Amino acid sequence: MTKDETSGGKRPTLKDVALAAGVSVATVSYALNDAGSVGGDTRRHVLDVAARLGYRPNLSAKAMRTGKTGAIGLILPDLTNPFFPALAQNVVHAARESAYSVFVTDTQGSHEAERAAAQALIQRGVDGLIWFPINDEDTLADLTGGLPVLVLDRDNPRHDLIQIDVDSGGRMAAERLIRAGHRRIGVISGPTDVRSSRQRSESSAEVLRRHDALAWHLHNAYSFDLEPAVAAAVTDGSVTALCVGADLIALGAINALRQRALRVPEDVSIIGFDNIPYGALAFPGLSTINIPVEEMGIEAVNTLLRRIAKPAESRRRLVFDVTYVERGTVAPPPTR
Amino acid sequence: MTKDETSGGKRPTLKDVALAAGVSVATVSYALNDAGSVGGDTRRHVLDVAARLGYRPNLSAKAMRTGKTGAIGLILPDLTNPFFPALAQNVVHAARESAYSVFVTDTQGSHEAERAAAQALIQRGVDGLIWFPINDEDTLADLTGGLPVLVLDRDNPRHDLIQIDVDSGGRMAAERLIRAGHRRIGVISGPTDVRSSRQRSESSAEVLRRHDALAWHLHNAYSFDLEPAVAAAVTDGSVTALCVGADLIALGAINALRQRALRVPEDVSIIGFDNIPYGALAFPGLSTINIPVEEMGIEAVNTLLRRIAKPAESRRRLVFDVTYVERGTVAPPPTR
DNA sequence: GTTTTCTAATTAAACGTTTCATTTTTAAGG
DNA sequence: CCTTAAAAATGAAACGTTTAATTAGAAAAC
């Protein structure tokens, strides 16, 4: 409908609009941006002509002039990790609400790639970065300069933070199992180079210790496949319940149990952490600790955009609550 | 390490490098881009100085001058659909290989959002678009103009295409079940407004009909939850096997069966389609048709970049083969 | 009627590149 | 040693915006 009238093939520029409207380029710019002082009649006329020509500002030019690109970068460890797509989705949507676009990057768990990605984004001139670091290492320290950065789920002294109250999550899980009557409970934690990950299991373990119910505390990589030692511990009858620091590992544990003909939850109860979508599809559904990842995505964008607007404001640190989601993997311990 | 020496706080520009190297801006530009004619010594010297100052080109400026942004847009229906993250990941990586960045957008299955997203990307000046349309409707027809677009898994007369040989996939699935000895087989297909989706099930159904083994052919939305009629048909004993047009629906069928205490694969065999990561984590693992989504992502980028480089080249249409992945949901029909 | 103030509009510079057209330098040819 | 050609380097315009500085015009103040 709003095709270019003077159809020269190219997209119309400010100059074209100015020419067609019979005013100067500056006036068009002012009118379009509600800036400067433009008379009511002229403004209307300019807007009209611009619409008729189908004028769209050239954002590259705008970016060069203003130094702002209207784009932000999202740096994630791994898009195929089921935790992240929902986050990415909400970041993209929240950004679009504010007319920002999002460069998404996934670093495959490599620090090298993380740095390369950040560098590429900075060079692109993004106005800010939302960064979910691989682990606790601050690999971008020397790269970001004064660029607004929002860090997710990690500590970082230099940037705005959005964190998760993992302590309370870890406690909730442990308490739920205690409440169900379990007294021999194993804890499996995820990656040890991530504080937030260690903390989850640590708080679980602490609660269990207090009830004298901690059978053992092991580690496993963030993976569906259990390491042999862990698989053995899970299935050797030493525990009636598991507190697992990540859903993916929890699903792996369920799998290991089933392969040895043990039933969940009749023989072993399990609670995970993350509430990844897989969990809801399992049978029975995995009981877990939910992280409000959608809200986090939205809030990440909002916080970042505020920081972009007001770089000098004092550092923000948001903490999100988690909730326990009961599905089907918790039952009383087997009686025998 | 490579900080700006003349540390004025701002990032060094071509001019700064030129000044520091004692040559003209043009020479620096030529040297950096291996263009024009620059003497060997000068070239080395310029490169040296540029490195020392930590010069990075301002891509907005470059974009304005050249009309190319070095960015592409990726438009997907829904990032939380487990089919897409792997695609997105590979698109992002392949693009980075060629120094392109990717704007990722997810349209939540709305045509409105699809158009809005495309418009935003075009305005941003992306050099091309990789588009996985929601259904067969060509909603962007009037927007893309001469912009290079690569369409995934759909037909479109105007653009380069990357498709999947779904016919052969549908046949493979049906034949596998026949080979296992099943003679009462149900077919569940996904969204009906997508040709590629209809086709999967249609080819399955055709094979089954030929063997006089098609019990029924039903539809279900792309969802884990089965519509009542479908759930009933799945569990009423009318079939010993299911050919399902999408893994997510297949997992829903397994769930429905389990809730009625039917076993997979002992009572009912199931083959899905897509090979989404969930399937591998189920117990038993879901047998399915694998779509080489990683390669598709890479090839999508390659094809798009070739089109960007050579807009006039004749239209390309790539078809990817699928493969059958045997896991644990296929067994001979129950004997009774 | 002249000066002042305010508003509306314009001119032109600037942002950081690329690249065409031009000048300067070097090398080759006689 | 002079002329010519080739190579190397430069100057300046252009890309599409924003915005500071300026001018023109109209209304207000004296």
XYZ file of C-alpha atoms (C1' of nucleotides) in Angstrom:
732
model
C 0.000 0.000 0.000
C 2.542 2.565 1.064
C 4.865 2.028 -1.821
C 7.397 4.569 -2.923
C 5.731 6.978 -5.267
C 8.743 8.310 -7.037
C 9.597 4.643 -7.413
C 13.252 4.972 -8.248
C 13.793 1.477 -6.906
C 15.748 2.708 -3.899
C 14.335 3.337 -0.504
C 13.365 6.965 0.059
C 15.620 9.023 2.289
C 15.064 12.091 4.361
C 16.061 14.112 1.361
C 13.382 12.568 -0.796
C 10.768 13.344 1.804
C 12.041 16.891 2.184
C 11.934 17.423 -1.546
C 8.447 16.012 -1.858
C 7.180 18.010 1.085
C 8.883 21.191 0.004
C 10.778 21.731 3.229
C 14.327 21.255 4.404
C 15.861 17.975 5.477
C 16.242 19.276 9.005
C 12.581 20.070 9.283
C 11.685 16.567 8.212
C 14.046 15.116 10.759
C 12.608 17.302 13.506
C 9.057 16.555 12.524
C 9.674 12.829 12.478
C 11.387 12.850 15.846
C 9.130 15.324 17.619
C 12.151 17.487 18.238
C 13.139 21.029 17.424
C 10.263 23.381 16.826
C 8.036 22.599 13.920
C 4.703 24.211 13.191
C 1.630 22.060 13.514
C 0.686 22.298 9.856
C 4.149 21.539 8.584
C 4.510 18.629 10.962
C 1.297 17.055 9.766
C 2.209 17.615 6.168
C 5.662 16.104 6.570
C 4.337 13.067 8.393
C 1.831 12.667 5.650
C 4.340 12.800 2.847
C 6.708 10.486 4.711
C 3.953 7.923 5.113
C 2.947 8.267 1.495
C 6.488 7.619 0.304
C 6.857 4.751 2.717
C 9.838 6.378 4.326
C 11.810 4.283 6.837
C 14.849 5.752 8.526
C 18.152 4.172 7.657
C 19.239 2.850 11.020
C 22.878 2.563 10.028
C 23.026 6.247 9.319
C 21.176 7.042 12.480
C 23.539 4.807 14.404
C 26.585 6.482 12.987
C 25.330 9.900 13.812
C 24.007 9.163 17.296
C 26.386 6.436 18.360
C 23.420 4.283 19.351
C 22.472 1.259 17.278
C 19.254 0.254 18.960
C 20.591 -3.264 19.140
C 21.677 -5.343 22.097
C 23.632 -8.556 22.293
C 22.598 -11.690 24.114
C 25.433 -14.032 24.998
C 24.390 -17.475 26.139
C 26.454 -20.566 26.884
C 24.413 -22.969 24.791
C 21.140 -22.535 22.990
C 20.465 -26.251 22.942
C 20.550 -26.339 26.687
C 16.806 -26.420 27.286
C 17.056 -23.759 29.931
C 17.917 -21.002 27.505
C 15.442 -20.850 24.641
C 12.684 -19.493 26.875
C 15.091 -16.886 28.159
C 16.147 -15.909 24.675
C 12.572 -15.743 23.535
C 11.583 -13.351 26.254
C 14.618 -11.206 25.795
C 13.848 -10.890 22.111
C 10.243 -10.009 22.757
C 10.889 -7.547 25.529
C 13.506 -5.888 23.392
C 11.147 -5.601 20.483
C 8.642 -3.846 22.727
C 11.207 -1.095 23.057
C 12.143 -1.155 19.391
C 15.432 -2.874 20.117
C 16.717 -5.821 18.137
C 18.767 -8.625 19.593
C 21.900 -10.286 18.324
C 21.874 -13.753 19.801
C 25.097 -15.627 20.312
C 25.861 -18.953 21.788
C 29.351 -19.716 22.944
C 29.281 -23.507 23.152
C 30.810 -23.357 26.559
C 34.124 -22.016 25.313
C 35.736 -18.980 26.862
C 37.436 -18.253 23.598
C 34.119 -18.166 21.772
C 32.695 -16.042 24.541
C 35.336 -13.415 24.049
C 35.118 -13.576 20.289
C 31.376 -13.176 20.418
C 31.548 -10.230 22.768
C 34.166 -8.587 20.605
C 32.091 -9.019 17.482
C 29.067 -7.541 19.197
C 30.964 -4.608 20.586
C 32.409 -3.917 17.189
C 28.906 -4.020 15.795
C 28.180 -1.224 18.208
C 25.527 -2.832 20.357
C 24.196 -0.496 23.008
C 24.470 -3.146 25.684
C 24.995 -6.784 26.481
C 22.986 -9.389 28.335
C 25.440 -11.997 29.407
C 24.948 -15.401 30.916
C 28.553 -16.375 31.632
C 29.773 -19.936 31.237
C 31.147 -20.052 34.742
C 32.330 -17.653 37.393
C 35.258 -16.402 35.365
C 34.945 -12.794 34.274
C 36.294 -13.360 30.788
C 35.107 -10.069 29.360
C 36.640 -7.811 31.968
C 39.005 -6.063 29.583
C 36.618 -5.933 26.648
C 33.490 -4.205 27.770
C 34.935 -0.852 28.708
C 32.092 1.407 29.691
C 29.502 -0.632 27.805
C 26.349 -1.456 29.789
C 26.317 -5.122 30.627
C 23.774 -7.138 32.507
C 25.000 -10.375 34.034
C 22.661 -13.272 34.642
C 22.905 -15.793 37.462
C 26.504 -14.962 38.334
C 28.380 -12.570 40.531
C 30.263 -9.729 38.988
C 31.389 -6.645 40.797
C 31.251 -4.381 37.786
C 27.824 -4.949 36.308
C 24.128 -5.041 36.979
C 23.052 -8.444 38.166
C 20.007 -10.614 37.897
C 20.246 -13.559 40.195
C 18.212 -16.452 41.453
C 17.566 -17.295 45.052
C 19.052 -20.733 44.654
C 19.576 -21.176 48.368
C 15.911 -21.167 49.039
C 15.378 -23.497 46.094
C 17.890 -25.987 47.378
C 16.290 -25.878 50.787
C 12.778 -26.319 49.415
C 13.784 -29.447 47.571
C 15.470 -30.996 50.582
C 12.627 -30.113 52.895
C 10.074 -31.594 50.563
C 11.868 -34.916 50.593
C 12.258 -34.854 54.367
C 8.588 -34.076 54.697
C 7.787 -37.090 52.531
C 9.579 -39.212 55.076
C 12.909 -39.890 53.409
C 15.955 -40.300 55.621
C 18.571 -41.580 53.184
C 18.927 -38.936 50.520
C 21.623 -38.412 47.929
C 22.615 -35.043 46.494
C 23.951 -34.637 42.981
C 25.265 -31.243 42.029
C 26.093 -29.842 38.621
C 29.172 -27.978 37.394
C 31.478 -27.079 40.244
C 33.025 -24.050 38.636
C 29.795 -22.138 38.939
C 29.009 -20.735 42.309
C 25.282 -20.589 41.770
C 25.342 -24.248 40.854
C 27.396 -25.288 43.868
C 25.144 -23.267 46.091
C 21.987 -25.069 45.062
C 23.259 -28.399 46.217
C 25.092 -26.983 49.170
C 21.888 -25.599 50.621
C 20.141 -28.885 49.991
C 22.951 -30.780 51.638
C 22.912 -28.478 54.612
C 19.246 -29.063 55.294
C 19.697 -32.779 54.895
C 22.653 -32.830 57.239
C 20.606 -31.076 59.844
C 18.091 -33.904 59.627
C 20.855 -36.462 59.522
C 19.525 -37.567 56.165
C 22.439 -36.893 53.807
C 23.616 -40.219 52.412
C 26.178 -38.742 50.062
C 26.941 -35.681 47.922
C 28.325 -36.254 44.423
C 29.019 -34.230 41.315
C 28.087 -34.785 37.704
C 28.680 -32.794 34.556
C 25.661 -30.987 33.177
C 24.536 -33.909 31.078
C 21.913 -36.599 30.706
C 24.617 -39.232 31.025
C 25.660 -40.058 34.550
C 29.253 -40.685 35.358
C 29.757 -44.342 36.361
C 30.367 -43.577 40.024
C 27.230 -41.478 40.210
C 25.126 -44.017 38.363
C 26.333 -46.681 40.770
C 25.515 -44.636 43.842
C 22.083 -43.840 42.508
C 21.151 -47.448 41.906
C 22.898 -49.352 44.701
C 20.054 -48.933 47.136
C 21.938 -46.518 49.348
C 19.256 -43.862 48.983
C 15.484 -43.609 48.740
C 15.536 -40.125 47.280
C 17.674 -37.757 45.255
C 18.099 -34.027 45.362
C 19.558 -33.066 42.013
C 20.984 -29.673 41.120
C 19.777 -29.729 37.513
C 16.806 -31.258 35.743
C 18.866 -32.687 32.935
C 20.948 -34.668 35.405
C 17.798 -35.654 37.247
C 16.350 -37.060 34.043
C 19.581 -38.936 33.541
C 19.203 -40.377 37.018
C 15.656 -41.493 36.262
C 16.947 -43.137 33.142
C 19.716 -44.918 35.026
C 17.228 -46.156 37.604
C 14.842 -47.456 34.968
C 17.577 -49.314 33.188
C 18.101 -51.235 36.406
C 14.360 -51.774 36.719
C 13.970 -49.396 39.612
C 10.790 -47.355 39.648
C 10.368 -43.628 40.129
C 8.921 -42.601 42.505
C 7.990 -45.925 44.099
C 11.578 -46.982 44.746
C 13.380 -43.667 44.516
C 11.990 -40.141 44.691
C 13.652 -37.355 42.739
C 13.544 -33.586 42.718
C 15.360 -31.616 40.049
C 16.212 -27.957 39.601
C 15.544 -25.576 36.672
C 12.145 -26.712 35.484
C 13.263 -27.286 31.931
C 10.427 -28.153 29.536
C 11.606 -31.764 29.198
C 10.678 -32.396 32.800
C 7.001 -31.811 32.225
C 6.973 -34.304 29.375
C 8.558 -37.137 31.296
C 6.379 -39.818 32.789
C 5.832 -39.255 35.555
C 6.484 -35.523 35.354
C 9.640 -34.416 37.119
C 9.125 -32.531 40.360
C 11.498 -29.621 40.353
C 12.373 -26.100 41.365
C 11.086 -23.546 38.916
C 13.189 -20.583 37.870
C 11.085 -17.748 36.467
C 13.179 -17.576 33.373
C 10.590 -15.671 31.339
C 10.410 -12.861 33.855
C 14.163 -12.873 34.114
C 14.443 -12.320 30.400
C 12.041 -9.423 30.484
C 13.619 -7.871 33.532
C 17.061 -8.306 32.025
C 16.048 -6.198 29.068
C 14.378 -3.584 31.216
C 17.326 -3.285 33.527
C 19.766 -3.116 30.660
C 17.783 -0.454 28.844
C 17.565 1.616 31.992
C 21.299 1.354 32.383
C 21.776 2.399 28.771
C 19.613 5.432 29.402
C 21.272 6.285 32.716
C 24.813 4.971 32.739
C 25.693 6.652 36.002
C 22.905 5.238 38.114
C 24.010 2.994 40.941
C 24.473 -0.680 40.286
C 21.376 -2.865 40.431
C 21.079 -6.334 41.768
C 17.803 -8.196 41.321
C 17.093 -11.511 42.967
C 14.327 -13.737 41.701
C 12.435 -16.175 43.856
C 12.069 -19.780 42.854
C 9.128 -22.063 43.491
C 8.690 -25.746 44.015
C 6.741 -27.536 41.291
C 5.154 -30.772 42.357
C 4.712 -33.314 39.620
C 5.054 -37.033 39.911
C 8.520 -37.985 41.093
C 8.093 -37.608 44.830
C 6.485 -40.264 47.001
C 7.057 -41.661 50.471
C 10.037 -43.983 50.782
C 9.354 -47.647 50.079
C 8.335 -49.598 53.157
C 10.180 -52.821 53.694
C 46.813 -5.718 25.784
C 46.023 -3.805 22.643
C 44.610 -0.783 24.354
C 44.352 2.607 22.753
C 47.631 4.347 23.270
C 46.492 7.891 22.823
C 43.814 6.859 25.298
C 41.336 9.609 24.735
C 38.594 7.356 25.990
C 36.970 7.025 22.594
C 37.587 4.239 20.176
C 40.218 5.080 17.579
C 38.987 5.809 14.079
C 40.606 5.580 10.700
C 41.699 9.134 11.123
C 43.511 8.370 14.345
C 45.353 5.530 12.701
C 46.212 7.686 9.705
C 47.549 10.410 11.946
C 49.607 8.013 14.008
C 50.972 6.279 10.934
C 51.677 9.483 9.071
C 49.629 8.592 6.029
C 46.262 9.551 4.645
C 42.931 8.112 5.720
C 42.477 6.601 2.298
C 45.736 4.729 2.518
C 44.779 3.267 5.846
C 41.456 2.138 4.483
C 43.108 0.545 1.477
C 45.767 -1.125 3.565
C 43.235 -2.549 5.975
C 41.025 -3.877 3.212
C 43.745 -5.130 0.894
C 42.376 -2.842 -1.770
C 43.748 -0.048 -3.880
C 47.476 -0.090 -4.320
C 49.545 0.254 -1.222
C 53.280 -0.316 -0.961
C 54.440 -3.288 1.040
C 56.233 -1.237 3.634
C 53.406 1.198 4.155
C 50.906 -1.611 4.397
C 52.864 -3.356 7.111
C 53.404 -0.141 8.967
C 49.727 0.794 8.842
C 48.616 -2.634 9.987
C 51.098 -2.359 12.769
C 49.902 0.991 13.972
C 46.270 -0.084 13.676
C 46.946 -3.101 15.829
C 48.851 -1.046 18.342
C 45.993 1.414 18.710
C 43.502 -1.406 18.903
C 41.613 -0.063 15.934
C 38.270 -1.714 15.133
C 36.233 -0.462 12.219
C 32.949 1.174 13.052
C 30.518 -1.142 11.364
C 27.704 1.379 11.322
C 29.789 3.732 9.271
C 30.902 0.949 7.022
C 27.304 -0.119 6.614
C 26.164 3.340 5.684
C 28.838 3.736 3.103
C 28.605 0.301 1.545
C 24.942 -0.440 2.075
C 25.840 -3.789 3.601
C 25.471 -4.356 7.314
C 27.079 -7.763 7.650
C 24.048 -8.876 9.581
C 21.325 -11.323 8.683
C 17.942 -11.974 10.241
C 16.638 -15.324 11.374
C 12.867 -15.535 11.658
C 11.572 -18.578 13.470
C 8.056 -19.503 14.557
C 8.907 -20.373 18.129
C 12.225 -20.717 19.885
C 10.756 -22.898 22.603
C 9.720 -25.449 20.040
C 12.542 -27.915 20.599
C 13.126 -28.244 16.914
C 14.534 -24.760 16.516
C 17.311 -24.096 18.991
C 19.704 -26.425 17.207
C 18.873 -24.708 13.955
C 19.402 -21.287 15.444
C 22.644 -22.360 17.000
C 24.075 -23.557 13.738
C 22.893 -20.537 11.851
C 24.599 -18.304 14.375
C 27.823 -20.256 14.203
C 27.950 -20.585 10.460
C 27.271 -16.875 10.169
C 30.042 -16.048 12.558
C 32.448 -18.067 10.440
C 31.812 -15.546 7.702
C 31.912 -12.578 10.059
C 28.168 -12.137 9.917
C 26.018 -11.553 12.960
C 22.494 -12.817 13.356
C 19.390 -11.076 14.599
C 17.172 -13.806 15.934
C 13.436 -13.335 16.074
C 10.666 -15.574 17.122
C 7.164 -14.853 15.988
C 5.113 -16.891 18.438
C 3.127 -18.287 15.610
C 1.503 -14.976 14.736
C 1.469 -13.661 11.210
C 1.316 -10.160 12.558
C 4.474 -10.681 14.570
C 6.079 -12.284 11.563
C 5.500 -9.213 9.460
C 6.511 -6.859 12.224
C 9.712 -8.771 12.786
C 10.580 -8.804 9.111
C 9.912 -5.122 8.837
C 12.117 -4.324 11.806
C 14.913 -6.417 10.365
C 14.648 -4.879 6.934
C 14.727 -1.432 8.452
C 17.811 -2.452 10.358
C 19.326 -3.116 6.974
C 20.026 -6.808 7.234
C 21.702 -8.176 4.134
C 19.369 -11.140 4.017
C 16.783 -13.187 5.812
C 16.532 -16.829 6.802
C 12.880 -17.518 7.244
C 11.062 -20.500 8.636
C 7.472 -19.506 7.894
C 4.663 -20.345 10.295
C 2.619 -22.045 7.617
C 2.324 -22.016 3.864
C 1.150 -18.433 3.694
C 3.626 -16.069 2.071
C 3.085 -13.252 4.530
C 6.176 -11.300 3.580
C 5.521 -11.122 -0.133
C 5.166 -7.339 -0.263
C 7.888 -6.578 2.259
C 11.048 -8.185 1.075
C 11.468 -6.383 -2.220
C 14.755 -7.461 -3.715
C 16.186 -8.602 -0.399
C 17.770 -12.061 -0.440
C 15.589 -14.474 1.494
C 16.080 -18.134 2.189
C 12.972 -20.100 3.025
C 13.133 -23.217 5.152
C 10.882 -26.252 4.857
C 8.215 -24.471 2.820
C 7.459 -23.759 -0.783
C 7.867 -20.290 -2.109
C 8.171 -19.382 -5.755
C 10.274 -16.283 -5.167
C 13.072 -17.432 -2.932
C 15.839 -19.927 -2.413
C 14.570 -23.006 -0.665
C 15.908 -25.558 1.740
C 13.569 -28.433 2.095
C 13.329 -31.822 3.690
C 12.520 -35.053 1.914
C 9.548 -35.673 4.165
C 7.978 -38.146 1.760
C 10.767 -40.581 2.178
C 10.665 -40.005 5.936
C 6.981 -40.778 6.121
C 7.500 -43.895 4.090
C 10.430 -45.093 6.172
C 8.395 -44.843 9.327
C 5.451 -46.747 7.896
C 7.657 -49.418 6.377
C 9.493 -49.947 9.618
C 6.241 -50.668 11.408
C 5.036 -52.982 8.685
C 8.331 -54.797 8.798
C 7.888 -55.264 12.536
C 4.690 -57.085 11.784
C 2.054 -54.481 12.592
C -1.184 -54.549 10.599
C -3.394 -52.123 12.518
C -1.592 -48.805 12.475
C -2.854 -45.316 13.249
C -1.478 -42.146 11.713
C -1.468 -38.836 13.553
C -0.468 -35.799 11.588
C 0.459 -32.338 12.789
C -0.712 -28.910 11.629
C -2.798 -29.140 8.474
C -1.992 -25.699 7.162
C 1.572 -26.700 6.440
C 2.119 -28.720 3.341
C 5.334 -30.299 4.525
C 3.536 -31.461 7.642
C 0.575 -32.917 5.750
C 2.940 -34.636 3.391
C 4.775 -36.538 6.098
C 1.672 -38.282 7.249
C 0.219 -38.607 3.808
C 3.189 -40.644 2.629
C 2.974 -42.783 5.721
C -0.712 -43.328 5.178
C -0.168 -44.214 1.573
C 2.305 -46.939 2.380
C 0.040 -48.301 5.071
C -2.951 -48.312 2.771
C -1.006 -50.321 0.269
C -0.427 -52.937 2.952
C -4.014 -52.629 4.078
C -2.700 -51.629 7.487
C -4.125 -48.133 7.951
C -6.526 -48.207 10.885
C -7.217 -44.487 10.892
C -5.664 -41.105 10.103
C -6.227 -38.255 12.576
C -4.912 -34.773 13.198
C -3.592 -33.095 16.299
C -2.239 -29.647 16.992
C 1.527 -29.434 17.444
C 1.373 -30.067 21.158
C 2.116 -32.565 23.888
C -1.568 -32.639 24.781
C -3.687 -34.894 22.656
C -7.131 -33.812 21.640
C -9.748 -36.038 23.280
C -10.735 -37.813 20.097
C -7.118 -38.594 19.305
C -6.328 -39.748 22.828
C -9.332 -42.049 22.677
C -8.323 -43.558 19.364
C -4.796 -44.114 20.585
C -5.862 -45.997 23.688
C -8.955 -47.903 22.610
C -7.039 -50.878 21.325
C -7.805 -50.167 17.693
C -4.128 -50.057 16.803
C -0.897 -51.789 17.717
C 1.294 -49.030 16.347
C 1.352 -45.313 15.627
C 2.974 -43.300 12.912
C 3.161 -39.755 14.233
C 4.053 -36.685 12.204
C 5.879 -34.925 15.042
C 7.888 -36.087 18.033
C 6.140 -33.766 20.436
C 2.785 -35.321 19.564
C 4.343 -38.763 19.720
C 5.540 -38.068 23.248
C 2.037 -36.920 24.082
C 0.722 -40.202 22.745
C 3.160 -42.167 24.888
C 2.004 -40.160 27.859
C -1.652 -40.843 27.071
C -0.946 -44.550 26.738
C 0.914 -44.685 30.025
C -1.848 -42.940 31.854
C -4.095 -45.804 30.802
C -1.447 -48.279 31.849
C -0.546 -49.300 28.331
C 3.104 -50.011 27.696
C 5.324 -48.707 24.952
C 6.488 -50.571 22.930
C 5.054 -53.826 24.314
C 1.431 -52.853 23.701
C 1.816 -50.079 21.194
C 4.778 -49.185 19.010
C 5.420 -45.571 18.084
C 7.539 -43.735 15.560
C 7.788 -39.979 15.640
C 9.199 -37.394 13.275
C 11.723 -34.570 13.835
C 14.145 -36.157 16.277
C 13.813 -33.429 18.848
C 16.206 -33.760 21.768
C 13.394 -34.687 24.163
C 12.913 -37.950 22.334
C 16.326 -39.262 23.216
C 15.727 -38.590 26.892
C 12.441 -40.430 27.113
C 12.389 -43.973 28.433
C 12.460 -45.870 26.253
C 13.981 -43.507 23.709
C 11.612 -42.454 20.960
C 12.254 -44.002 17.571
C 11.915 -41.265 15.016
C 12.856 -39.723 11.710
C 15.873 -37.489 11.985
C 16.028 -34.179 10.189
C 19.602 -32.937 9.769
C 18.769 -29.624 11.291
C 22.369 -28.703 12.033
C 23.419 -29.104 8.425
C 20.338 -27.259 7.336
C 21.307 -24.311 9.476
C 24.786 -24.237 8.035
C 23.607 -24.677 4.491
C 20.973 -22.010 4.977
C 23.655 -19.509 5.840
C 25.888 -20.587 2.975
C 23.110 -20.401 0.447
C 21.943 -17.051 1.716
C 25.429 -15.582 1.653
C 25.939 -16.821 -1.881
C 22.698 -15.194 -2.885
C 23.776 -11.969 -1.204
C 26.998 -12.075 -3.172
C 25.321 -12.998 -6.460
C 21.748 -11.734 -6.447
C 21.166 -12.627 -10.061
C 22.116 -16.282 -9.887
C 19.294 -18.687 -10.585
C 17.101 -19.816 -7.746
C 18.386 -22.682 -5.621
C 16.416 -25.474 -4.109
C 18.155 -27.861 -1.730
C 16.524 -31.011 -0.452
C 17.872 -32.750 2.613
C 17.532 -36.449 3.237
C 16.138 -37.766 6.463
C 17.130 -40.932 8.299
C 15.362 -43.348 10.535
C 16.639 -43.437 14.113
C 15.903 -46.629 15.962
C 15.567 -46.259 19.700
C 13.208 -48.128 21.934
C 9.622 -47.544 20.903
C 9.252 -50.113 18.161
C 8.585 -53.782 18.844
C 6.547 -56.518 17.237
C 2.808 -56.276 17.885
C 1.573 -57.993 21.033
C 0.586 -61.642 20.476
C -2.737 -62.591 21.893
C 7.662 52.943 14.101
C 11.467 50.852 16.003
C 13.368 47.447 18.903
C 12.975 43.134 21.191
C 11.534 38.448 21.771
C 9.949 34.350 20.269
C 8.844 30.780 16.905
C 9.572 28.389 12.625
C 12.404 27.134 9.308
C 17.007 26.623 7.151
C 22.087 25.913 6.502
C 25.801 23.309 7.188
C 28.854 20.510 9.878
C 29.654 16.172 11.667
C 29.611 10.999 12.442
C 33.508 7.044 10.184
C 33.832 4.813 6.323
C 34.802 3.784 1.040
C 36.219 5.003 -3.369
C 36.694 7.959 -7.472
C 39.623 11.205 -9.418
C 43.844 13.322 -8.942
C 48.561 14.215 -7.743
C 53.096 12.734 -6.466
C 56.750 9.489 -6.619
C 59.351 5.828 -8.612
C 60.891 3.052 -12.314
C 61.583 2.120 -17.134
C 62.699 3.301 -21.865
C 65.064 5.786 -25.174
C 69.114 13.278 -19.121
C 64.535 13.672 -20.576
C 60.054 11.478 -21.452
C 56.603 8.173 -20.370
C 54.344 4.749 -17.878
C 53.259 2.519 -13.773
C 52.803 2.488 -8.864
C 51.836 4.673 -4.603
C 49.705 7.920 -2.055
C 46.370 11.643 -1.386
C 42.132 14.774 -1.408
C 37.597 15.057 -1.272
C 32.964 13.594 -2.066
C 29.428 10.700 -0.676
C 26.402 7.570 2.182
C 21.680 9.274 5.460
C 21.186 10.987 9.568
C 21.165 14.551 13.744
C 21.792 18.938 15.655
C 24.160 23.347 16.695
C 24.119 27.754 14.817
C 21.856 30.839 12.041
C 18.347 33.455 9.589
C 13.662 34.949 8.428
C 9.333 36.262 9.913
C 5.771 37.393 13.081
C 4.133 38.947 17.315
C 4.988 41.648 21.472
C 6.955 45.489 23.879
C 8.300 50.040 24.087
